[in-house]
Short mmCIF file of N, CA, C and O in Angstrom, two decimals:
data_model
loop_
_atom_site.label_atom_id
_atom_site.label_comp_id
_atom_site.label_asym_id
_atom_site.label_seq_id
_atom_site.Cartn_x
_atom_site.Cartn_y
_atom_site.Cartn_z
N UNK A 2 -46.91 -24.35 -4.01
CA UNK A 2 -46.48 -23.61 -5.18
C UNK A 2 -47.51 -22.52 -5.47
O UNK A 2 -48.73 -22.70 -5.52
N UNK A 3 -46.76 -21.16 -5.68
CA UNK A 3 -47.97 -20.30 -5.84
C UNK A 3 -48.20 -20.27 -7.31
O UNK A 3 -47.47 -20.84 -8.12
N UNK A 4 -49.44 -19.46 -7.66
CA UNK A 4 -50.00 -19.26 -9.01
C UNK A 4 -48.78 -19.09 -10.19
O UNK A 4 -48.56 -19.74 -11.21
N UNK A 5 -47.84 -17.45 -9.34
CA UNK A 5 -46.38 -17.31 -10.83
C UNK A 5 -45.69 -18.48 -10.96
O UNK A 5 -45.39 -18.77 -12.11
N UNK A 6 -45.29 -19.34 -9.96
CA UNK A 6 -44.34 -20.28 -10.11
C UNK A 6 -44.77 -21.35 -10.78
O UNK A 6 -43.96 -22.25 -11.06
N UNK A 7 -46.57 -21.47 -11.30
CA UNK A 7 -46.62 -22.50 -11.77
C UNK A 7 -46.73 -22.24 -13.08
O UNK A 7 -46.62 -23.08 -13.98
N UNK A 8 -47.02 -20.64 -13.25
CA UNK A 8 -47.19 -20.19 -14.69
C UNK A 8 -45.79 -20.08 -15.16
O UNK A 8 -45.67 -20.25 -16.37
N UNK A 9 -44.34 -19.75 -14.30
CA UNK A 9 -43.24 -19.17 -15.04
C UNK A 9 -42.90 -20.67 -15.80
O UNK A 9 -43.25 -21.83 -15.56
N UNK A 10 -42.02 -20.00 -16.85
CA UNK A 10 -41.55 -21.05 -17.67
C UNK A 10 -40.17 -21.83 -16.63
O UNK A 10 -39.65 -21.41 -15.60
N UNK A 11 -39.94 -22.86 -17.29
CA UNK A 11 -38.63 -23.88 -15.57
C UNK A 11 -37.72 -23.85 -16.82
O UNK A 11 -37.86 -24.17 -18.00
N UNK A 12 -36.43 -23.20 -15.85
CA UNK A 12 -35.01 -23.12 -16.55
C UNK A 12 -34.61 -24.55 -16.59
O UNK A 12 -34.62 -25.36 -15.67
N UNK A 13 -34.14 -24.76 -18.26
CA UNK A 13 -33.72 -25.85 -18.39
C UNK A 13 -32.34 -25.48 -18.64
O UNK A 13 -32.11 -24.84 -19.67
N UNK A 14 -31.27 -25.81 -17.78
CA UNK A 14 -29.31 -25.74 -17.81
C UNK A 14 -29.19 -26.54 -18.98
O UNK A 14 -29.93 -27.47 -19.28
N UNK A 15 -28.25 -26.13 -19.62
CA UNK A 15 -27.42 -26.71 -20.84
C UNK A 15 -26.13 -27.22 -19.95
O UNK A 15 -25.68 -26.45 -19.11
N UNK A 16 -25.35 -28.89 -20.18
CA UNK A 16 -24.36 -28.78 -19.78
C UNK A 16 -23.16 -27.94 -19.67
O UNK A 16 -22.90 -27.27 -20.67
N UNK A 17 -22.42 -27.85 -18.71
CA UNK A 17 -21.32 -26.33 -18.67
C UNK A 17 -22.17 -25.23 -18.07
O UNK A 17 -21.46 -24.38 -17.54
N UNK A 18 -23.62 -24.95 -17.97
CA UNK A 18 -23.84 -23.72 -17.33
C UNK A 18 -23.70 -23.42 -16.33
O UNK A 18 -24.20 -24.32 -15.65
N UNK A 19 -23.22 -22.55 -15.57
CA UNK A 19 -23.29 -21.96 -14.46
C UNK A 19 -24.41 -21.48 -13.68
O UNK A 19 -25.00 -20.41 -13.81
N UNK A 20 -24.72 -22.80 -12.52
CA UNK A 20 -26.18 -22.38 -12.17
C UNK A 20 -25.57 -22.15 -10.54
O UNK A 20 -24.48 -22.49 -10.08
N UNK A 21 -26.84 -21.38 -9.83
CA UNK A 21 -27.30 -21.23 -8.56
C UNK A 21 -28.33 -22.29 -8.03
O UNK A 21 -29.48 -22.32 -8.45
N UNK A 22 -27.95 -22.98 -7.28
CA UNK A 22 -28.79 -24.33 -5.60
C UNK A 22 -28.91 -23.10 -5.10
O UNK A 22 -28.00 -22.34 -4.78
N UNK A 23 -30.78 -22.82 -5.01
CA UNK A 23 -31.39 -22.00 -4.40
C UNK A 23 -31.48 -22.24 -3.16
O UNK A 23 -31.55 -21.27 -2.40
N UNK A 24 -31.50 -23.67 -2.58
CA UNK A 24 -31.42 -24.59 -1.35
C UNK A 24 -30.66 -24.41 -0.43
O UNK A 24 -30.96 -24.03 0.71
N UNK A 25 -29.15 -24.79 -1.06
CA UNK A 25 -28.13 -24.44 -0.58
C UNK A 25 -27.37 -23.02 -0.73
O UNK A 25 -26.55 -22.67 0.12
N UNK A 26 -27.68 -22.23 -1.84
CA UNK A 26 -26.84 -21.25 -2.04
C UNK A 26 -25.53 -21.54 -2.57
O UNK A 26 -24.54 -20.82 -2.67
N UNK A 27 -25.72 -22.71 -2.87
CA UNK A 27 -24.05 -22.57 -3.60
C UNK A 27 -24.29 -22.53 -5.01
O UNK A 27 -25.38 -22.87 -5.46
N UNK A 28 -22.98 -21.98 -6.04
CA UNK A 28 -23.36 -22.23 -7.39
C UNK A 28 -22.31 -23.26 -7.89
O UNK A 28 -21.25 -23.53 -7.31
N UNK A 29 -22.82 -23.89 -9.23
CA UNK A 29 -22.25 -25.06 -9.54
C UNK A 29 -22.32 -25.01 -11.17
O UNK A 29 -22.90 -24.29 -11.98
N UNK A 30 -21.39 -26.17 -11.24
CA UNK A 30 -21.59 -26.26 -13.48
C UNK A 30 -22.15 -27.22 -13.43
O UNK A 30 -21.50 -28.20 -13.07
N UNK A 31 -23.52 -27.39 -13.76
CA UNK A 31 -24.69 -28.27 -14.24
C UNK A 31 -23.76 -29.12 -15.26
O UNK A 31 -23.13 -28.76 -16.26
N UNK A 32 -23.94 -30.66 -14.49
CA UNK A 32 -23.50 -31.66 -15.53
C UNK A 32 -24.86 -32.38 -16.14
O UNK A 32 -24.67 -32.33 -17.35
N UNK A 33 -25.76 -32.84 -15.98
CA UNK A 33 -26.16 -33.49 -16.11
C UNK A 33 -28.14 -33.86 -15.03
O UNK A 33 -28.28 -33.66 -13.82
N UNK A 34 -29.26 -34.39 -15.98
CA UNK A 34 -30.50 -34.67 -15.35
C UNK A 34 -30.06 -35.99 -14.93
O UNK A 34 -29.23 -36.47 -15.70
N UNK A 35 -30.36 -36.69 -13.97
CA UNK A 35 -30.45 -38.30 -14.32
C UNK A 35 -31.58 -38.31 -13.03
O UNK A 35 -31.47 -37.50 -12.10
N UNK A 36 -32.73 -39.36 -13.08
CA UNK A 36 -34.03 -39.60 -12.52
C UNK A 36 -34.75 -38.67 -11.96
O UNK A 36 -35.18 -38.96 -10.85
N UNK A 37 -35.08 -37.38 -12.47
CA UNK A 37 -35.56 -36.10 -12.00
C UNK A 37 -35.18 -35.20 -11.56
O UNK A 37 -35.83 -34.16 -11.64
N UNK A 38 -33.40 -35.28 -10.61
CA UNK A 38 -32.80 -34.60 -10.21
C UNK A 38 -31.70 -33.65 -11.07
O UNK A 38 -31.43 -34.15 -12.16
N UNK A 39 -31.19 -32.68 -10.86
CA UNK A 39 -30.10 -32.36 -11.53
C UNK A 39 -28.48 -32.77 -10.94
O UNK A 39 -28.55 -32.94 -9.72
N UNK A 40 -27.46 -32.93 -11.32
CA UNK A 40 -26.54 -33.16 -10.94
C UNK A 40 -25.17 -32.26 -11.21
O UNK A 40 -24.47 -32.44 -12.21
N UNK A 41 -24.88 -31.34 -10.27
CA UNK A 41 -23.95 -30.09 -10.13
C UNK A 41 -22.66 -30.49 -9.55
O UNK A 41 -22.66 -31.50 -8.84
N UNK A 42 -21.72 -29.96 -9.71
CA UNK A 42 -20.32 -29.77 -9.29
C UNK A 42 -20.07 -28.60 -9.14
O UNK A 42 -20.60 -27.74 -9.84
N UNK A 43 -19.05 -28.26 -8.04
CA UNK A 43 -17.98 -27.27 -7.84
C UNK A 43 -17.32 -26.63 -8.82
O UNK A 43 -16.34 -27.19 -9.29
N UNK A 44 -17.75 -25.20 -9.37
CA UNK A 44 -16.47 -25.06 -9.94
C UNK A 44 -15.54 -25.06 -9.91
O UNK A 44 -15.07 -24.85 -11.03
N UNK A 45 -14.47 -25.25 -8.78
CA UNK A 45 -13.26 -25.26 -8.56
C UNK A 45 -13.22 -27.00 -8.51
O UNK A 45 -12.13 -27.53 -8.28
N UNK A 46 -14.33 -27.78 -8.71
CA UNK A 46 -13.81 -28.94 -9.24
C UNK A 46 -14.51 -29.73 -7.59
O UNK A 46 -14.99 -29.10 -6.65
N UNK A 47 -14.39 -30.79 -7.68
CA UNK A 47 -14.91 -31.61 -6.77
C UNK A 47 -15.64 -32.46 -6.33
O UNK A 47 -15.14 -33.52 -6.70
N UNK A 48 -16.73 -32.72 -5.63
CA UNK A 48 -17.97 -33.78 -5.68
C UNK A 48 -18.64 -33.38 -6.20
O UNK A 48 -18.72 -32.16 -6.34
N UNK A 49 -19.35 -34.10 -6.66
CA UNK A 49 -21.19 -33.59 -7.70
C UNK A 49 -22.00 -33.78 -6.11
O UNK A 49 -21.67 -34.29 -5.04
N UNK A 50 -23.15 -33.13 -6.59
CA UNK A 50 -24.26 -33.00 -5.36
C UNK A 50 -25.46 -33.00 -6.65
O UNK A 50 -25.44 -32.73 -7.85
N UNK A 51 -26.34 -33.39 -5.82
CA UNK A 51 -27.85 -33.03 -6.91
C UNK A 51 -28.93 -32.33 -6.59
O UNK A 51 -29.15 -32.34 -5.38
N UNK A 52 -29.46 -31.90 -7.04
CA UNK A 52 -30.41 -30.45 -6.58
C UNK A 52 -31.75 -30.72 -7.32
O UNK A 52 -31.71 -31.48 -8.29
N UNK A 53 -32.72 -30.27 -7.02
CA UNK A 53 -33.94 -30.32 -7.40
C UNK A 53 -34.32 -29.25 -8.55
O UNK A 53 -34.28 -28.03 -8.40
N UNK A 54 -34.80 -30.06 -10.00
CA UNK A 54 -34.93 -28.86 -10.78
C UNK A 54 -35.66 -27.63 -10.64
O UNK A 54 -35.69 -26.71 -11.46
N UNK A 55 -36.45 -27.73 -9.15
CA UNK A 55 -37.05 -26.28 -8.83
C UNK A 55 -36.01 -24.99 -8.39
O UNK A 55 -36.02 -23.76 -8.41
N UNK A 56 -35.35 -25.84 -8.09
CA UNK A 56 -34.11 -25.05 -6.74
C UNK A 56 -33.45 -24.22 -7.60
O UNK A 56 -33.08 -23.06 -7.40
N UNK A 57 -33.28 -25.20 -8.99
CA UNK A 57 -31.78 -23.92 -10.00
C UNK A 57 -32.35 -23.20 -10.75
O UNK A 57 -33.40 -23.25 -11.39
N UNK A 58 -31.17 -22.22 -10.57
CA UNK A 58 -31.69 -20.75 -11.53
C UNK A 58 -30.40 -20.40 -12.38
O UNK A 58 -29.29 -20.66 -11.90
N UNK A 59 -30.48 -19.96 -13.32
CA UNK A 59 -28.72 -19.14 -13.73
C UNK A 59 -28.52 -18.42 -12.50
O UNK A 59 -29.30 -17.77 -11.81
N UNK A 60 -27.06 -18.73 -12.37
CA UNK A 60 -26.30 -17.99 -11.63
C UNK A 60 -25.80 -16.83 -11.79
O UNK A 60 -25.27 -16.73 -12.90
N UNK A 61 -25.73 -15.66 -11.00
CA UNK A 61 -25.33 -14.23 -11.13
C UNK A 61 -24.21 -13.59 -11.77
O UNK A 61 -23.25 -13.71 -11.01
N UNK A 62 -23.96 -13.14 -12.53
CA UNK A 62 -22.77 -12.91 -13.01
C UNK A 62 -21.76 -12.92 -12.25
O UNK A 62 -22.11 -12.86 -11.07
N UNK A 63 -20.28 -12.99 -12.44
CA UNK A 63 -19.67 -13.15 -11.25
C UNK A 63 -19.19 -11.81 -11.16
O UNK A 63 -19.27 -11.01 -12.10
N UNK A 64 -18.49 -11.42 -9.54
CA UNK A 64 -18.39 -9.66 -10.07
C UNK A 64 -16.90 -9.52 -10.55
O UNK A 64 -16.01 -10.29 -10.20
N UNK A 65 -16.74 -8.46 -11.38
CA UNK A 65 -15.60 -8.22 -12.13
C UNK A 65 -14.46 -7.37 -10.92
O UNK A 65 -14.61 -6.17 -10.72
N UNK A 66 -13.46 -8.07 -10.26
CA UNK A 66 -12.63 -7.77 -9.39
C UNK A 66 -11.53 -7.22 -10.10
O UNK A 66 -10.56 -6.90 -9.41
N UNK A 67 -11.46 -7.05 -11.22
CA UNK A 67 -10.28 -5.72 -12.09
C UNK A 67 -8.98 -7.35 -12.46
O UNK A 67 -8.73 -8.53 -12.71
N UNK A 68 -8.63 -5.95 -12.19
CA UNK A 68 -6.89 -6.94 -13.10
C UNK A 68 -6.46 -8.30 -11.93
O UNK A 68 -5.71 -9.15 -12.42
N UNK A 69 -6.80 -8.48 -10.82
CA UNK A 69 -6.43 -9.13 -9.83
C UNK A 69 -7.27 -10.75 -9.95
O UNK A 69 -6.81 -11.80 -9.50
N UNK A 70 -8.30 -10.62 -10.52
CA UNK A 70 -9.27 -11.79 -10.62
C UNK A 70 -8.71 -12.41 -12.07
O UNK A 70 -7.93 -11.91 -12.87
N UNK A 71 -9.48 -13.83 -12.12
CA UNK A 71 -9.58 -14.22 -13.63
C UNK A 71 -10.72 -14.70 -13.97
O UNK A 71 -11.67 -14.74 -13.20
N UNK A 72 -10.74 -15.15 -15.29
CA UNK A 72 -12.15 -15.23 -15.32
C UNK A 72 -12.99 -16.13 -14.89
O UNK A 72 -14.16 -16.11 -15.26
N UNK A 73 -12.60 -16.89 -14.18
CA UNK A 73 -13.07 -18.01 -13.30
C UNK A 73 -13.50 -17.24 -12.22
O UNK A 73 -13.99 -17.93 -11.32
N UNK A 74 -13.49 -16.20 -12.04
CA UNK A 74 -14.27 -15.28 -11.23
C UNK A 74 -13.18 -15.57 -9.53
O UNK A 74 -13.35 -14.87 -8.54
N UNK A 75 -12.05 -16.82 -9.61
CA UNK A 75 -11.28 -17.02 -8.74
C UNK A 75 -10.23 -15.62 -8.38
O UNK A 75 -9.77 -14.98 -9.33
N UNK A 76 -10.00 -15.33 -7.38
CA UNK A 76 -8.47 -14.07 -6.95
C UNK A 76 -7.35 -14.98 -7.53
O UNK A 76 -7.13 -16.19 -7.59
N UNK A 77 -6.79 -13.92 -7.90
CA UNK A 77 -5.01 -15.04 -8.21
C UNK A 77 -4.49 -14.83 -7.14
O UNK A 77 -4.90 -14.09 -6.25
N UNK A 78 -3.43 -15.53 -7.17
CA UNK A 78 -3.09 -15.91 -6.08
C UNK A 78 -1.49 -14.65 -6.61
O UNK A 78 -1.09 -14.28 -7.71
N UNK A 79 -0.97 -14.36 -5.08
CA UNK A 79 0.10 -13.30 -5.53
C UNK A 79 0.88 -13.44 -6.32
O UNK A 79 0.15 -13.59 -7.29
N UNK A 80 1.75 -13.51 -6.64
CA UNK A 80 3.60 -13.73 -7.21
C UNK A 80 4.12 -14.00 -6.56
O UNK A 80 3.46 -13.78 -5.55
N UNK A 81 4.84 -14.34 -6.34
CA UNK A 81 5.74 -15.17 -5.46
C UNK A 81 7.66 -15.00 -6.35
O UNK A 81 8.03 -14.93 -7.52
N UNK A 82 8.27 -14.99 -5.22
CA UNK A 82 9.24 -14.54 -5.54
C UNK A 82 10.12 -15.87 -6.54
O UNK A 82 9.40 -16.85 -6.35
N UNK A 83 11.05 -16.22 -7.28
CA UNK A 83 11.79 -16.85 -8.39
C UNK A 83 12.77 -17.96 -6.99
O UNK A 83 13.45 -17.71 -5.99
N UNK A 84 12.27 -19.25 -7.73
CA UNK A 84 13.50 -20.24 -6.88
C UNK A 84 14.47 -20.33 -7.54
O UNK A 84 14.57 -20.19 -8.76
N UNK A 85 15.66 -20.69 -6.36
CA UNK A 85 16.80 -20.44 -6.88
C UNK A 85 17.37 -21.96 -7.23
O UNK A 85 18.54 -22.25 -7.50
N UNK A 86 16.65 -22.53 -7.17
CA UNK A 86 17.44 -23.96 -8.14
C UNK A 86 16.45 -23.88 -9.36
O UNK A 86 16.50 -24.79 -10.20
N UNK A 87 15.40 -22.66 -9.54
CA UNK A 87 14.77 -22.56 -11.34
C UNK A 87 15.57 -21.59 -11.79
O UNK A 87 15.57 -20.52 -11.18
N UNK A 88 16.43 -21.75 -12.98
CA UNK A 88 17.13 -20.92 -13.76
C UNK A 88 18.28 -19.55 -12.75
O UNK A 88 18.68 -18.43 -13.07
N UNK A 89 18.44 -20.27 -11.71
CA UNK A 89 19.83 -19.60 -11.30
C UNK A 89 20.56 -20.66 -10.47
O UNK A 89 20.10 -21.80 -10.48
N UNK A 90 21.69 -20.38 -9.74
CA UNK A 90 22.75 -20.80 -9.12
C UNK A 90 21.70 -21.94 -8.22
O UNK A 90 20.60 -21.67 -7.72
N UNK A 91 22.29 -23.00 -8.22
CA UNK A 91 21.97 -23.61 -7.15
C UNK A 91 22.57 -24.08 -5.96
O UNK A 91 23.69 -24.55 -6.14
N UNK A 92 22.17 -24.10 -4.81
CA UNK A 92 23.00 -23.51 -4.03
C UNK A 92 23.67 -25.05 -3.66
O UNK A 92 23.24 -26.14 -4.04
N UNK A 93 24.78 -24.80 -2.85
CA UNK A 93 25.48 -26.09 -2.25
C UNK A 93 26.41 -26.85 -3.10
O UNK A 93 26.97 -27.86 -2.67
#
């Protein structure tokens, strides 16, 4: 550990934040400390993994992809055309 890293102050995540695994590079919503470690999930939902409280940092804003994104920072997915057994003729 060099000299800044021992002087900077250590990000403490509030549950729900959106952090960066400097380790891995992935980012995750900080659930929870339990025995020194931190414990992260997927935002799109999934397994928890745990990361070392050196490793996380806030995560980067996500980038603003216009009208096509939401704010889950996810792409939507296209439109898709109307089925025809929802609110029309069904066939047969």
């Amino acid at each position: 550990m060099n000299p800044r890293q021992r002087n900077a102050a250590a990000y403490r995540p509030h549950a729900g934040d959106r952090v960066l695994d400097r380790r891995t590079g992935r980012t995750g919503i900080y659930m929870d400390t339990i025995g020194g470690e931190h414990y992260l999930r997927p935002e799109s939902g999934g397994r928890e993994w745990t990361a070392d409280p050196t490793h996380v940092a806030p995560a980067p804003a996500p980038a603003d992809d216009g009208p096509d994104s939401d704010p889950t920072g996810r792409p939507r997915r296209p439109a898709r055309g109307r089925c025809r057994h929802l609110g029309g003729e069904r066939a047969g």
